[in-house]
PDB file of C-alpha atoms in Angstrom:
ATOM      1  CA  GLN A1385      48.627  40.544 -57.962  1.00  0.00           C
ATOM      2  CA  VAL A1386      48.334  38.709 -54.661  1.00  0.00           C
ATOM      3  CA  HIS A1387      46.267  35.530 -54.733  1.00  0.00           C
ATOM      4  CA  LEU A1388      45.252  33.770 -51.533  1.00  0.00           C
ATOM      5  CA  ALA A1389      43.833  30.245 -51.679  1.00  0.00           C
ATOM      6  CA  GLU A1390      42.173  29.059 -48.468  1.00  0.00           C
ATOM      7  CA  SER A1391      41.356  25.514 -47.394  1.00  0.00           C
ATOM      8  CA  GLY A1392      40.289  23.609 -44.307  1.00  0.00           C
ATOM      9  CA  GLY A1393      37.795  24.775 -41.723  1.00  0.00           C
ATOM     10  CA  GLY A1394      34.410  23.122 -41.331  1.00  0.00           C
ATOM     11  CA  SER A1395      32.665  21.899 -38.195  1.00  0.00           C
ATOM     12  CA  ALA A1396      33.968  20.608 -34.889  1.00  0.00           C
ATOM     13  CA  GLN A1397      32.692  19.868 -31.439  1.00  0.00           C
ATOM     14  CA  ILE A1398      33.575  21.932 -28.409  1.00  0.00           C
ATOM     15  CA  GLY A1399      37.116  21.029 -27.384  1.00  0.00           C
ATOM     16  CA  GLY A1400      37.920  19.696 -30.827  1.00  0.00           C
ATOM     17  CA  SER A1401      40.409  20.825 -33.452  1.00  0.00           C
ATOM     18  CA  LEU A1402      40.422  22.257 -36.942  1.00  0.00           C
ATOM     19  CA  THR A1403      43.113  23.444 -39.322  1.00  0.00           C
ATOM     20  CA  LEU A1404      43.011  26.365 -41.744  1.00  0.00           C
ATOM     21  CA  SER A1405      45.532  26.731 -44.552  1.00  0.00           C
ATOM     22  CA  CYS A1406      46.253  29.491 -47.037  1.00  0.00           C
ATOM     23  CA  ALA A1407      48.617  29.522 -49.997  1.00  0.00           C
ATOM     24  CA  ILE A1408      49.973  32.836 -51.282  1.00  0.00           C
ATOM     25  CA  SER A1409      51.026  33.433 -54.869  1.00  0.00           C
ATOM     26  CA  GLY A1410      51.407  36.218 -57.388  1.00  0.00           C
ATOM     27  CA  VAL A1411      53.980  38.322 -55.569  1.00  0.00           C
ATOM     28  CA  ASP A1412      57.318  37.924 -53.854  1.00  0.00           C
ATOM     29  CA  PRO A1413      55.952  36.218 -50.713  1.00  0.00           C
ATOM     30  CA  GLY A1414      59.225  36.784 -48.904  1.00  0.00           C
ATOM     31  CA  ARG A1415      58.117  40.341 -48.188  1.00  0.00           C
ATOM     32  CA  TYR A1416      54.583  39.576 -47.109  1.00  0.00           C
ATOM     33  CA  CYS A1417      53.106  39.087 -43.673  1.00  0.00           C
ATOM     34  CA  MET A1418      50.161  36.674 -43.534  1.00  0.00           C
ATOM     35  CA  GLY A1419      47.409  36.067 -41.043  1.00  0.00           C
ATOM     36  CA  TRP A1420      43.904  34.936 -40.178  1.00  0.00           C
ATOM     37  CA  PHE A1421      41.110  37.290 -39.280  1.00  0.00           C
ATOM     38  CA  ARG A1422      37.585  36.513 -38.094  1.00  0.00           C
ATOM     39  CA  GLN A1423      34.537  38.420 -39.239  1.00  0.00           C
ATOM     40  CA  ILE A1424      32.616  39.848 -36.316  1.00  0.00           C
ATOM     41  CA  PRO A1425      29.059  40.862 -37.299  1.00  0.00           C
ATOM     42  CA  GLY A1426      28.760  44.614 -37.061  1.00  0.00           C
ATOM     43  CA  LYS A1427      32.407  45.044 -36.090  1.00  0.00           C
ATOM     44  CA  GLY A1428      34.457  44.110 -39.122  1.00  0.00           C
ATOM     45  CA  ARG A1429      37.355  41.694 -39.156  1.00  0.00           C
ATOM     46  CA  LEU A1430      39.438  41.081 -36.040  1.00  0.00           C
ATOM     47  CA  GLY A1431      42.904  39.574 -36.049  1.00  0.00           C
ATOM     48  CA  VAL A1432      43.314  36.050 -34.756  1.00  0.00           C
ATOM     49  CA  ALA A1433      46.977  35.407 -35.541  1.00  0.00           C
ATOM     50  CA  THR A1434      49.626  36.615 -37.970  1.00  0.00           C
ATOM     51  CA  VAL A1435      53.013  35.307 -39.072  1.00  0.00           C
ATOM     52  CA  SER A1436      55.995  37.006 -40.678  1.00  0.00           C
ATOM     53  CA  PRO A1437      58.000  35.692 -43.633  1.00  0.00           C
ATOM     54  CA  PHE A1438      60.499  34.412 -41.064  1.00  0.00           C
ATOM     55  CA  GLY A1439      58.007  32.681 -38.785  1.00  0.00           C
ATOM     56  CA  GLY A1440      57.525  35.317 -36.112  1.00  0.00           C
ATOM     57  CA  ALA A1441      53.957  35.025 -34.804  1.00  0.00           C
ATOM     58  CA  ASP A1442      51.474  37.253 -33.019  1.00  0.00           C
ATOM     59  CA  TYR A1443      48.194  36.093 -31.477  1.00  0.00           C
ATOM     60  CA  ALA A1444      45.002  37.647 -30.230  1.00  0.00           C
ATOM     61  CA  ASP A1445      44.485  37.026 -26.515  1.00  0.00           C
ATOM     62  CA  SER A1446      41.600  34.683 -27.358  1.00  0.00           C
ATOM     63  CA  ALA A1447      43.925  32.513 -29.449  1.00  0.00           C
ATOM     64  CA  LYS A1448      46.951  32.338 -27.174  1.00  0.00           C
ATOM     65  CA  GLY A1449      47.581  28.851 -25.832  1.00  0.00           C
ATOM     66  CA  ARG A1450      45.000  27.265 -28.133  1.00  0.00           C
ATOM     67  CA  PHE A1451      45.960  28.209 -31.696  1.00  0.00           C
ATOM     68  CA  THR A1452      49.299  27.849 -33.482  1.00  0.00           C
ATOM     69  CA  ILE A1453      50.168  29.637 -36.707  1.00  0.00           C
ATOM     70  CA  SER A1454      53.069  28.665 -38.921  1.00  0.00           C
ATOM     71  CA  ARG A1455      54.485  29.324 -42.364  1.00  0.00           C
ATOM     72  CA  HIS A1456      55.818  26.720 -44.768  1.00  0.00           C
ATOM     73  CA  ASN A1457      58.357  27.501 -47.470  1.00  0.00           C
ATOM     74  CA  PRO A1458      58.270  31.232 -46.697  1.00  0.00           C
ATOM     75  CA  GLY A1459      59.386  33.314 -49.622  1.00  0.00           C
ATOM     76  CA  ALA A1460      59.413  30.328 -51.972  1.00  0.00           C
ATOM     77  CA  PRO A1461      56.928  28.745 -54.390  1.00  0.00           C
ATOM     78  CA  GLY A1462      54.355  26.930 -52.326  1.00  0.00           C
ATOM     79  CA  ASP A1463      54.503  29.457 -49.493  1.00  0.00           C
ATOM     80  CA  THR A1464      51.615  28.346 -47.262  1.00  0.00           C
ATOM     81  CA  MET A1465      50.378  29.473 -43.883  1.00  0.00           C
ATOM     82  CA  SER A1466      48.515  27.158 -41.491  1.00  0.00           C
ATOM     83  CA  LEU A1467      46.506  27.779 -38.342  1.00  0.00           C
ATOM     84  CA  TRP A1468      46.026  24.847 -35.988  1.00  0.00           C
ATOM     85  CA  MET A1469      42.978  25.526 -33.853  1.00  0.00           C
ATOM     86  CA  ASN A1470      42.720  23.412 -30.696  1.00  0.00           C
ATOM     87  CA  SER A1471      40.424  23.389 -27.666  1.00  0.00           C
ATOM     88  CA  LEU A1472      37.749  25.010 -29.793  1.00  0.00           C
ATOM     89  CA  LYS A1473      34.986  27.026 -28.148  1.00  0.00           C
ATOM     90  CA  PRO A1474      31.586  28.084 -29.505  1.00  0.00           C
ATOM     91  CA  GLU A1475      32.831  31.679 -29.646  1.00  0.00           C
ATOM     92  CA  ASP A1476      35.426  30.604 -32.218  1.00  0.00           C
ATOM     93  CA  THR A1477      32.575  30.119 -34.677  1.00  0.00           C
ATOM     94  CA  GLY A1478      32.666  32.485 -37.626  1.00  0.00           C
ATOM     95  CA  LEU A1479      33.928  33.299 -41.092  1.00  0.00           C
ATOM     96  CA  TYR A1480      37.720  33.311 -41.164  1.00  0.00           C
ATOM     97  CA  TYR A1481      39.689  35.231 -43.767  1.00  0.00           C
ATOM     98  CA  CYS A1482      43.250  34.669 -44.880  1.00  0.00           C
ATOM     99  CA  ALA A1483      45.031  37.996 -45.228  1.00  0.00           C
ATOM    100  CA  ALA A1484      48.362  39.284 -46.478  1.00  0.00           C
ATOM    101  CA  ALA A1485      50.220  42.580 -46.588  1.00  0.00           C
ATOM    102  CA  ASP A1486      53.619  43.981 -47.469  1.00  0.00           C
ATOM    103  CA  LEU A1487      54.266  45.071 -43.875  1.00  0.00           C
ATOM    104  CA  TYR A1488      57.413  43.246 -42.769  1.00  0.00           C
ATOM    105  CA  PRO A1489      58.785  43.737 -40.150  1.00  0.00           C
ATOM    106  CA  ASP A1490      55.582  45.268 -38.768  1.00  0.00           C
ATOM    107  CA  CYS A1491      53.359  42.226 -39.204  1.00  0.00           C
ATOM    108  CA  GLU A1492      51.491  43.089 -36.002  1.00  0.00           C
ATOM    109  CA  GLN A1493      49.879  46.148 -37.622  1.00  0.00           C
ATOM    110  CA  TRP A1494      46.625  44.278 -38.082  1.00  0.00           C
ATOM    111  CA  ASP A1495      44.657  47.276 -39.321  1.00  0.00           C
ATOM    112  CA  ASP A1496      46.869  47.515 -42.416  1.00  0.00           C
ATOM    113  CA  TYR A1497      46.295  44.099 -43.988  1.00  0.00           C
ATOM    114  CA  ASN A1498      44.960  44.768 -47.467  1.00  0.00           C
ATOM    115  CA  TYR A1499      44.771  41.478 -49.374  1.00  0.00           C
ATOM    116  CA  TRP A1500      42.039  39.026 -48.474  1.00  0.00           C
ATOM    117  CA  GLY A1501      40.897  35.542 -49.317  1.00  0.00           C
ATOM    118  CA  GLN A1502      37.255  34.716 -49.850  1.00  0.00           C
ATOM    119  CA  GLY A1503      36.649  33.426 -46.352  1.00  0.00           C
ATOM    120  CA  ILE A1504      36.161  30.002 -44.854  1.00  0.00           C
ATOM    121  CA  GLN A1505      33.574  28.947 -42.297  1.00  0.00           C
ATOM    122  CA  VAL A1506      34.389  27.503 -38.887  1.00  0.00           C
ATOM    123  CA  THR A1507      31.530  26.181 -36.762  1.00  0.00           C
ATOM    124  CA  VAL A1508      31.963  24.911 -33.217  1.00  0.00           C
ATOM    125  CA  SER A1509      29.034  23.268 -31.500  1.00  0.00           C
ATOM    126  CA  SER A1510      28.206  20.765 -28.792  1.00  0.00           C
TER     127      SER A1510
END
């Protein structure tokens, strides 16, 4: 069974930075795509960025140029994904979920992610 352990997040000022991390365990992580999604009230969860087991990344337009996603020890014990969030804006505020799915090589199929963490809050304010 897939287990996703999230950490990081919190509060930052406009223009500041935050980091989100997520460790995957319980399955062969070498097959799993991972990503971060943000809960949009009334609209479900929208993809922010995803990363393949081999480091290939995809970003939402809102994240391009500001956020960087990476994967550490992919396919090995301690497989962890991180999202560096820079130049934060108030609209980045929300509940962020770590997600995983056995989708490789189609990690950009964001509607098909089916394993979720518990969510972690990000708040950006002046």
